[in-house]
mmCIF file with all atom_site columns, C-alpha atoms and ligand atoms in Angstrom:
data_model
loop_
_atom_site.group_PDB
_atom_site.id
_atom_site.type_symbol
_atom_site.label_atom_id
_atom_site.label_alt_id
_atom_site.label_comp_id
_atom_site.label_asym_id
_atom_site.label_entity_id
_atom_site.label_seq_id
_atom_site.pdbx_PDB_ins_code
_atom_site.Cartn_x
_atom_site.Cartn_y
_atom_site.Cartn_z
_atom_site.occupancy
_atom_site.B_iso_or_equiv
_atom_site.pdbx_formal_charge
_atom_site.auth_seq_id
_atom_site.auth_comp_id
_atom_site.auth_asym_id
_atom_site.auth_atom_id
_atom_site.pdbx_PDB_model_num
ATOM   1   C  CA  . MET K 1 1   ? 82.973  92.583  92.940  1.00 49.00 ? 1252 MET K CA  1
ATOM   2   C  CA  . THR K 1 2   ? 82.326  96.421  92.463  1.00 52.00 ? 1253 THR K CA  1
ATOM   3   C  CA  . THR K 1 3   ? 81.317  98.729  89.179  1.00 57.00 ? 1254 THR K CA  1
ATOM   4   C  CA  . THR K 1 4   ? 82.283  101.840 91.263  1.00 70.00 ? 1255 THR K CA  1
ATOM   5   C  CA  . PRO K 1 5   ? 84.591  103.592 88.873  1.00 83.00 ? 1256 PRO K CA  1
ATOM   6   C  CA  . LEU K 1 6   ? 88.232  104.631 89.635  1.00 92.00 ? 1257 LEU K CA  1
ATOM   7   C  CA  . THR K 1 7   ? 88.881  108.239 90.251  1.00 94.00 ? 1258 THR K CA  1
ATOM   8   C  CA  . ASP K 1 8   ? 92.020  110.112 88.966  1.00 95.00 ? 1259 ASP K CA  1
ATOM   9   C  CA  . THR K 1 9   ? 93.267  110.026 92.564  1.00 95.00 ? 1260 THR K CA  1
ATOM   10  C  CA  . ASP K 1 10  ? 92.750  106.320 92.899  1.00 96.00 ? 1261 ASP K CA  1
ATOM   11  C  CA  . LEU K 1 11  ? 94.945  105.861 89.746  1.00 97.00 ? 1262 LEU K CA  1
ATOM   12  C  CA  . ARG K 1 12  ? 97.515  108.077 91.393  1.00 97.00 ? 1263 ARG K CA  1
ATOM   13  C  CA  . HIS K 1 13  ? 97.598  105.576 94.245  1.00 98.00 ? 1264 HIS K CA  1
ATOM   14  C  CA  . VAL K 1 14  ? 97.859  102.539 91.969  1.00 98.00 ? 1265 VAL K CA  1
ATOM   15  C  CA  . GLU K 1 15  ? 100.799 104.450 90.177  1.00 98.00 ? 1266 GLU K CA  1
ATOM   16  C  CA  . ARG K 1 16  ? 102.546 104.768 93.775  1.00 98.00 ? 1267 ARG K CA  1
ATOM   17  C  CA  . ALA K 1 17  ? 101.846 101.320 94.369  1.00 98.00 ? 1268 ALA K CA  1
ATOM   18  C  CA  . VAL K 1 18  ? 103.543 100.220 90.933  1.00 98.00 ? 1269 VAL K CA  1
ATOM   19  C  CA  . GLU K 1 19  ? 106.605 102.650 91.892  1.00 98.00 ? 1270 GLU K CA  1
ATOM   20  C  CA  . LEU K 1 20  ? 106.945 100.588 95.108  1.00 98.00 ? 1271 LEU K CA  1
ATOM   21  C  CA  . ALA K 1 21  ? 107.173 97.380  93.103  1.00 98.00 ? 1272 ALA K CA  1
ATOM   22  C  CA  . GLY K 1 22  ? 109.833 98.849  91.095  1.00 98.00 ? 1273 GLY K CA  1
ATOM   23  C  CA  . GLU K 1 23  ? 111.674 100.315 94.140  1.00 98.00 ? 1274 GLU K CA  1
ATOM   24  C  CA  . ALA K 1 24  ? 111.345 96.494  95.460  1.00 98.00 ? 1275 ALA K CA  1
ATOM   25  C  CA  . LEU K 1 25  ? 112.986 95.116  92.338  1.00 97.00 ? 1276 LEU K CA  1
ATOM   26  C  CA  . ARG K 1 26  ? 115.767 97.718  92.349  1.00 97.00 ? 1277 ARG K CA  1
ATOM   27  C  CA  . ALA K 1 27  ? 116.344 96.752  95.998  1.00 97.00 ? 1278 ALA K CA  1
ATOM   28  C  CA  . GLY K 1 28  ? 116.464 92.959  95.063  1.00 96.00 ? 1279 GLY K CA  1
ATOM   29  C  CA  . ASP K 1 29  ? 113.084 91.859  96.269  1.00 97.00 ? 1280 ASP K CA  1
ATOM   30  C  CA  . GLU K 1 30  ? 110.174 90.835  94.436  1.00 97.00 ? 1281 GLU K CA  1
ATOM   31  C  CA  . PRO K 1 31  ? 108.405 93.609  92.490  1.00 98.00 ? 1282 PRO K CA  1
ATOM   32  C  CA  . PHE K 1 32  ? 105.351 94.082  94.455  1.00 98.00 ? 1283 PHE K CA  1
ATOM   33  C  CA  . GLY K 1 33  ? 104.099 97.338  96.216  1.00 98.00 ? 1284 GLY K CA  1
ATOM   34  C  CA  . SER K 1 34  ? 100.963 98.564  98.238  1.00 98.00 ? 1285 SER K CA  1
ATOM   35  C  CA  . VAL K 1 35  ? 99.574  101.757 99.663  1.00 98.00 ? 1286 VAL K CA  1
ATOM   36  C  CA  . LEU K 1 36  ? 96.803  102.011 102.138 1.00 98.00 ? 1287 LEU K CA  1
ATOM   37  C  CA  . THR K 1 37  ? 94.336  105.012 102.163 1.00 98.00 ? 1288 THR K CA  1
ATOM   38  C  CA  . GLY K 1 38  ? 91.816  106.222 104.659 1.00 97.00 ? 1289 GLY K CA  1
ATOM   39  C  CA  . ALA K 1 39  ? 88.219  106.931 103.775 1.00 90.00 ? 1290 ALA K CA  1
ATOM   40  C  CA  . ASP K 1 40  ? 88.873  110.494 102.372 1.00 90.00 ? 1291 ASP K CA  1
ATOM   41  C  CA  . GLY K 1 41  ? 91.581  109.211 100.190 1.00 92.00 ? 1292 GLY K CA  1
ATOM   42  C  CA  . HIS K 1 42  ? 94.686  110.089 102.068 1.00 95.00 ? 1293 HIS K CA  1
ATOM   43  C  CA  . LEU K 1 43  ? 97.619  107.946 102.201 1.00 97.00 ? 1294 LEU K CA  1
ATOM   44  C  CA  . LEU K 1 44  ? 98.051  106.319 105.369 1.00 98.00 ? 1295 LEU K CA  1
ATOM   45  C  CA  . ARG K 1 45  ? 100.936 103.697 105.042 1.00 98.00 ? 1296 ARG K CA  1
ATOM   46  C  CA  . ALA K 1 46  ? 103.020 102.508 102.181 1.00 98.00 ? 1297 ALA K CA  1
ATOM   47  C  CA  . ALA K 1 47  ? 105.221 99.127  101.722 1.00 98.00 ? 1298 ALA K CA  1
ATOM   48  C  CA  . ARG K 1 48  ? 106.990 97.044  99.250  1.00 98.00 ? 1299 ARG K CA  1
ATOM   49  C  CA  . ASN K 1 49  ? 107.755 93.260  99.203  1.00 98.00 ? 1300 ASN K CA  1
ATOM   50  C  CA  . ARG K 1 50  ? 110.705 92.309  101.248 1.00 97.00 ? 1301 ARG K CA  1
ATOM   51  C  CA  . VAL K 1 51  ? 110.989 88.916  100.862 1.00 96.00 ? 1302 VAL K CA  1
ATOM   52  C  CA  . ARG K 1 52  ? 114.503 88.352  99.551  1.00 95.00 ? 1303 ARG K CA  1
ATOM   53  C  CA  . THR K 1 53  ? 116.321 91.032  101.570 1.00 95.00 ? 1304 THR K CA  1
ATOM   54  C  CA  . GLY K 1 54  ? 114.211 90.192  104.826 1.00 94.00 ? 1305 GLY K CA  1
ATOM   55  C  CA  . GLY K 1 55  ? 114.563 86.524  104.239 1.00 93.00 ? 1306 GLY K CA  1
ATOM   56  C  CA  . ASP K 1 56  ? 111.197 85.670  105.108 1.00 94.00 ? 1307 ASP K CA  1
ATOM   57  C  CA  . GLY K 1 57  ? 108.411 84.706  102.600 1.00 95.00 ? 1308 GLY K CA  1
ATOM   58  C  CA  . THR K 1 58  ? 105.637 86.421  104.447 1.00 96.00 ? 1309 THR K CA  1
ATOM   59  C  CA  . ARG K 1 59  ? 107.108 89.908  104.101 1.00 97.00 ? 1310 ARG K CA  1
ATOM   60  C  CA  . HIS K 1 60  ? 104.533 90.885  101.566 1.00 98.00 ? 1311 HIS K CA  1
ATOM   61  C  CA  . PRO K 1 61  ? 103.433 94.547  101.490 1.00 98.00 ? 1312 PRO K CA  1
ATOM   62  C  CA  . GLU K 1 62  ? 99.577  93.741  101.751 1.00 98.00 ? 1313 GLU K CA  1
ATOM   63  C  CA  . PHE K 1 63  ? 100.169 91.710  104.813 1.00 98.00 ? 1314 PHE K CA  1
ATOM   64  C  CA  . GLU K 1 64  ? 102.366 94.541  106.325 1.00 98.00 ? 1315 GLU K CA  1
ATOM   65  C  CA  . LEU K 1 65  ? 99.419  97.031  105.712 1.00 98.00 ? 1316 LEU K CA  1
ATOM   66  C  CA  . ALA K 1 66  ? 96.526  94.700  107.373 1.00 98.00 ? 1317 ALA K CA  1
ATOM   67  C  CA  . ARG K 1 67  ? 98.923  94.333  110.300 1.00 98.00 ? 1318 ARG K CA  1
ATOM   68  C  CA  . TRP K 1 68  ? 99.488  98.020  110.477 1.00 98.00 ? 1319 TRP K CA  1
ATOM   69  C  CA  . ALA K 1 69  ? 95.582  98.940  110.112 1.00 98.00 ? 1320 ALA K CA  1
ATOM   70  C  CA  . ALA K 1 70  ? 94.884  96.201  112.738 1.00 98.00 ? 1321 ALA K CA  1
ATOM   71  C  CA  . GLU K 1 71  ? 97.493  98.033  115.248 1.00 98.00 ? 1322 GLU K CA  1
ATOM   72  C  CA  . HIS K 1 72  ? 96.571  101.853 114.312 1.00 98.00 ? 1323 HIS K CA  1
ATOM   73  C  CA  . LEU K 1 73  ? 92.903  102.051 113.123 1.00 98.00 ? 1324 LEU K CA  1
ATOM   74  C  CA  . ASP K 1 74  ? 89.750  101.210 114.827 1.00 98.00 ? 1325 ASP K CA  1
ATOM   75  C  CA  . ALA K 1 75  ? 87.254  98.715  113.240 1.00 98.00 ? 1326 ALA K CA  1
ATOM   76  C  CA  . TYR K 1 76  ? 85.102  101.391 111.677 1.00 98.00 ? 1327 TYR K CA  1
ATOM   77  C  CA  . GLU K 1 77  ? 88.261  103.167 110.172 1.00 98.00 ? 1328 GLU K CA  1
ATOM   78  C  CA  . ARG K 1 78  ? 89.338  99.809  108.826 1.00 98.00 ? 1329 ARG K CA  1
ATOM   79  C  CA  . ARG K 1 79  ? 86.276  99.251  107.108 1.00 98.00 ? 1330 ARG K CA  1
ATOM   80  C  CA  . ARG K 1 80  ? 86.734  102.616 105.192 1.00 97.00 ? 1331 ARG K CA  1
ATOM   81  C  CA  . THR K 1 81  ? 90.258  102.061 104.002 1.00 98.00 ? 1332 THR K CA  1
ATOM   82  C  CA  . VAL K 1 82  ? 91.205  101.064 100.531 1.00 98.00 ? 1333 VAL K CA  1
ATOM   83  C  CA  . VAL K 1 83  ? 94.424  99.106  99.648  1.00 98.00 ? 1334 VAL K CA  1
ATOM   84  C  CA  . PHE K 1 84  ? 96.041  100.057 96.323  1.00 98.00 ? 1335 PHE K CA  1
ATOM   85  C  CA  . THR K 1 85  ? 98.226  97.074  95.197  1.00 98.00 ? 1336 THR K CA  1
ATOM   86  C  CA  . SER K 1 86  ? 100.529 96.102  92.150  1.00 98.00 ? 1337 SER K CA  1
ATOM   87  C  CA  . GLY K 1 87  ? 99.382  92.572  92.379  1.00 98.00 ? 1338 GLY K CA  1
ATOM   88  C  CA  . GLU K 1 88  ? 96.318  90.942  93.750  1.00 98.00 ? 1339 GLU K CA  1
ATOM   89  C  CA  . HIS K 1 89  ? 96.489  89.652  97.183  1.00 98.00 ? 1340 HIS K CA  1
ATOM   90  C  CA  . CYS K 1 90  ? 97.637  86.255  97.834  1.00 98.00 ? 1341 CYS K CA  1
ATOM   91  C  CA  . PRO K 1 91  ? 95.742  83.971  100.189 1.00 98.00 ? 1342 PRO K CA  1
ATOM   92  C  CA  . MET K 1 92  ? 97.807  84.882  103.099 1.00 98.00 ? 1343 MET K CA  1
ATOM   93  C  CA  . CYS K 1 93  ? 97.411  88.685  102.715 1.00 98.00 ? 1344 CYS K CA  1
ATOM   94  C  CA  . ALA K 1 94  ? 93.772  88.226  101.494 1.00 98.00 ? 1345 ALA K CA  1
ATOM   95  C  CA  . ALA K 1 95  ? 93.002  86.467  104.762 1.00 98.00 ? 1346 ALA K CA  1
ATOM   96  C  CA  . ALA K 1 96  ? 94.920  89.087  106.830 1.00 98.00 ? 1347 ALA K CA  1
ATOM   97  C  CA  . HIS K 1 97  ? 92.813  91.965  104.917 1.00 98.00 ? 1348 HIS K CA  1
ATOM   98  C  CA  . GLY K 1 98  ? 89.615  89.740  105.665 1.00 98.00 ? 1349 GLY K CA  1
ATOM   99  C  CA  . TRP K 1 99  ? 90.330  89.244  109.557 1.00 98.00 ? 1350 TRP K CA  1
ATOM   100 C  CA  . ALA K 1 100 ? 91.051  93.079  109.956 1.00 98.00 ? 1351 ALA K CA  1
ATOM   101 C  CA  . GLY K 1 101 ? 87.863  93.768  108.356 1.00 98.00 ? 1352 GLY K CA  1
ATOM   102 C  CA  . MET K 1 102 ? 89.325  96.101  105.732 1.00 98.00 ? 1353 MET K CA  1
ATOM   103 C  CA  . GLY K 1 103 ? 87.702  97.735  102.660 1.00 98.00 ? 1354 GLY K CA  1
ATOM   104 C  CA  . ARG K 1 104 ? 88.121  98.005  98.967  1.00 98.00 ? 1355 ARG K CA  1
ATOM   105 C  CA  . ILE K 1 105 ? 91.182  96.395  97.188  1.00 98.00 ? 1356 ILE K CA  1
ATOM   106 C  CA  . VAL K 1 106 ? 92.250  97.855  93.864  1.00 98.00 ? 1357 VAL K CA  1
ATOM   107 C  CA  . TYR K 1 107 ? 94.941  95.667  92.121  1.00 98.00 ? 1358 TYR K CA  1
ATOM   108 C  CA  . ALA K 1 108 ? 96.899  96.298  89.070  1.00 98.00 ? 1359 ALA K CA  1
ATOM   109 C  CA  . HIS K 1 109 ? 97.681  92.746  88.022  1.00 98.00 ? 1360 HIS K CA  1
ATOM   110 C  CA  . SER K 1 110 ? 95.710  89.667  89.000  1.00 98.00 ? 1361 SER K CA  1
ATOM   111 C  CA  . SER K 1 111 ? 97.179  86.233  90.478  1.00 97.00 ? 1362 SER K CA  1
ATOM   112 C  CA  . ALA K 1 112 ? 96.109  84.552  87.425  1.00 96.00 ? 1363 ALA K CA  1
ATOM   113 C  CA  . GLN K 1 113 ? 98.334  86.935  85.323  1.00 97.00 ? 1364 GLN K CA  1
ATOM   114 C  CA  . LEU K 1 114 ? 101.177 86.402  87.666  1.00 96.00 ? 1365 LEU K CA  1
ATOM   115 C  CA  . THR K 1 115 ? 100.785 82.676  87.466  1.00 95.00 ? 1366 THR K CA  1
ATOM   116 C  CA  . ARG K 1 116 ? 100.880 82.910  83.629  1.00 95.00 ? 1367 ARG K CA  1
ATOM   117 C  CA  . TRP K 1 117 ? 103.937 85.204  83.771  1.00 95.00 ? 1368 TRP K CA  1
ATOM   118 C  CA  . LEU K 1 118 ? 105.802 82.891  86.120  1.00 93.00 ? 1369 LEU K CA  1
ATOM   119 C  CA  . ALA K 1 119 ? 104.939 80.118  83.588  1.00 94.00 ? 1370 ALA K CA  1
ATOM   120 C  CA  . GLU K 1 120 ? 106.480 81.816  80.673  1.00 93.00 ? 1371 GLU K CA  1
ATOM   121 C  CA  . ILE K 1 121 ? 109.750 82.641  82.598  1.00 92.00 ? 1372 ILE K CA  1
ATOM   122 C  CA  . GLY K 1 122 ? 109.799 78.932  83.798  1.00 93.00 ? 1373 GLY K CA  1
ATOM   123 C  CA  . VAL K 1 123 ? 109.814 79.632  87.367  1.00 91.00 ? 1374 VAL K CA  1
ATOM   124 C  CA  . ALA K 1 124 ? 108.546 77.123  89.834  1.00 87.00 ? 1375 ALA K CA  1
ATOM   125 C  CA  . PRO K 1 125 ? 104.836 77.661  90.867  1.00 82.00 ? 1376 PRO K CA  1
ATOM   126 C  CA  . SER K 1 126 ? 104.400 79.634  94.157  1.00 86.00 ? 1377 SER K CA  1
ATOM   127 C  CA  . PRO K 1 127 ? 103.898 77.235  97.254  1.00 90.00 ? 1378 PRO K CA  1
ATOM   128 C  CA  . VAL K 1 128 ? 100.840 78.768  97.817  1.00 94.00 ? 1379 VAL K CA  1
ATOM   129 C  CA  . ALA K 1 129 ? 97.790  78.231  95.652  1.00 95.00 ? 1380 ALA K CA  1
ATOM   130 C  CA  . PRO K 1 130 ? 96.875  81.432  93.713  1.00 94.00 ? 1381 PRO K CA  1
ATOM   131 C  CA  . LEU K 1 131 ? 93.417  81.754  94.734  1.00 97.00 ? 1382 LEU K CA  1
ATOM   132 C  CA  . ARG K 1 132 ? 91.276  84.736  93.802  1.00 97.00 ? 1383 ARG K CA  1
ATOM   133 C  CA  . ILE K 1 133 ? 90.803  87.181  96.451  1.00 98.00 ? 1384 ILE K CA  1
ATOM   134 C  CA  . GLN K 1 134 ? 86.734  86.427  96.634  1.00 97.00 ? 1385 GLN K CA  1
ATOM   135 C  CA  . GLU K 1 135 ? 87.826  82.708  97.269  1.00 98.00 ? 1386 GLU K CA  1
ATOM   136 C  CA  . VAL K 1 136 ? 89.471  83.620  100.328 1.00 98.00 ? 1387 VAL K CA  1
ATOM   137 C  CA  . VAL K 1 137 ? 87.209  86.739  101.567 1.00 98.00 ? 1388 VAL K CA  1
ATOM   138 C  CA  . PRO K 1 138 ? 83.869  86.094  99.929  1.00 97.00 ? 1389 PRO K CA  1
ATOM   139 C  CA  . GLY K 1 139 ? 82.270  89.241  99.184  1.00 92.00 ? 1390 GLY K CA  1
ATOM   140 C  CA  . ALA K 1 140 ? 85.448  91.295  99.287  1.00 97.00 ? 1391 ALA K CA  1
ATOM   141 C  CA  . ASP K 1 141 ? 84.912  94.759  97.305  1.00 97.00 ? 1392 ASP K CA  1
ATOM   142 C  CA  . THR K 1 142 ? 87.763  94.447  94.473  1.00 97.00 ? 1393 THR K CA  1
ATOM   143 C  CA  . VAL K 1 143 ? 88.790  96.135  91.342  1.00 97.00 ? 1394 VAL K CA  1
ATOM   144 C  CA  . GLY K 1 144 ? 91.203  94.721  89.147  1.00 98.00 ? 1395 GLY K CA  1
ATOM   145 C  CA  . PRO K 1 145 ? 93.140  93.921  86.941  1.00 98.00 ? 1396 PRO K CA  1
ATOM   146 C  CA  . LEU K 1 146 ? 93.913  97.309  85.161  1.00 98.00 ? 1397 LEU K CA  1
ATOM   147 C  CA  . PRO K 1 147 ? 95.072  96.971  81.741  1.00 97.00 ? 1398 PRO K CA  1
ATOM   148 C  CA  . ALA K 1 148 ? 97.074  100.234 81.733  1.00 96.00 ? 1399 ALA K CA  1
ATOM   149 C  CA  . PHE K 1 149 ? 99.540  98.750  84.135  1.00 97.00 ? 1400 PHE K CA  1
ATOM   150 C  CA  . THR K 1 150 ? 100.053 94.993  82.617  1.00 97.00 ? 1401 THR K CA  1
ATOM   151 C  CA  . ALA K 1 151 ? 102.979 95.638  80.377  1.00 97.00 ? 1402 ALA K CA  1
ATOM   152 C  CA  . ARG K 1 152 ? 105.190 97.398  83.091  1.00 98.00 ? 1403 ARG K CA  1
ATOM   153 C  CA  . LEU K 1 153 ? 104.319 94.981  85.783  1.00 98.00 ? 1404 LEU K CA  1
ATOM   154 C  CA  . ARG K 1 154 ? 104.948 91.670  83.572  1.00 97.00 ? 1405 ARG K CA  1
ATOM   155 C  CA  . THR K 1 155 ? 108.349 93.232  82.633  1.00 97.00 ? 1406 THR K CA  1
ATOM   156 C  CA  . MET K 1 156 ? 109.161 93.818  86.236  1.00 97.00 ? 1407 MET K CA  1
ATOM   157 C  CA  . HIS K 1 157 ? 108.339 90.185  86.901  1.00 96.00 ? 1408 HIS K CA  1
ATOM   158 C  CA  . HIS K 1 158 ? 110.282 89.086  83.970  1.00 96.00 ? 1409 HIS K CA  1
ATOM   159 C  CA  . ALA K 1 159 ? 113.401 91.114  85.387  1.00 96.00 ? 1410 ALA K CA  1
ATOM   160 C  CA  . CYS K 1 160 ? 113.008 89.762  88.695  1.00 95.00 ? 1411 CYS K CA  1
ATOM   161 C  CA  . HIS K 1 161 ? 113.640 86.015  87.858  1.00 91.00 ? 1412 HIS K CA  1
ATOM   162 C  CA  . ALA K 1 162 ? 115.855 86.665  84.902  1.00 86.00 ? 1413 ALA K CA  1
ATOM   163 C  CA  . GLY K 1 163 ? 118.746 84.287  85.402  1.00 62.00 ? 1414 GLY K CA  1
ATOM   164 C  CA  . ARG K 1 164 ? 117.473 82.703  88.608  1.00 63.00 ? 1415 ARG K CA  1
ATOM   165 C  CA  . ASP K 1 165 ? 114.841 80.324  90.205  1.00 49.00 ? 1416 ASP K CA  1
ATOM   166 C  CA  . ARG K 1 166 ? 114.630 78.416  86.957  1.00 48.00 ? 1417 ARG K CA  1
ATOM   167 C  CA  . THR K 1 167 ? 113.003 74.968  87.024  1.00 47.00 ? 1418 THR K CA  1
ATOM   168 C  CA  . ALA K 1 168 ? 114.395 74.157  83.606  1.00 41.00 ? 1419 ALA K CA  1
HETATM 169 ZN ZN1 . LIG Y 2 .   ? 100.812 88.090  99.915  1.00 80.12 ? 2794 LIG Y ZN1 1
#
């Protein structure tokens, strides 16, 4: 946890991650998007969810960014990265982030919020426990959730599951 305030540049990166979540939704995937920045705030890589169109439940953007960072950045550069993401990392992505030795995570909605939204919709719970990032990566530097983005993201998740995956 940290108390370092977000800058206008940080918020633009969050906005981009949320836009990518919207792109994923329009493409038929789940509404999650993420961007990876370097130490000076420049954009290194962007990714969006591809679980449905990719036919692979591990196609999360945060996982893709961790793999990209491991392949393209050295350990020093990875520690100084920031991941801006529409939704808090799931345990798989948090673990990948931790194993890759990456830096701060800024997320717009939390896993706890997503769990509540899916319950509202009547979607079956995730097969993976919705642990907080710190439960997977103790000491992780995180900021979130960000209330300014909550309503948009909740609407996207409702739209994603409208008419499908209902348990009732
Ligand atoms: Zn994930």
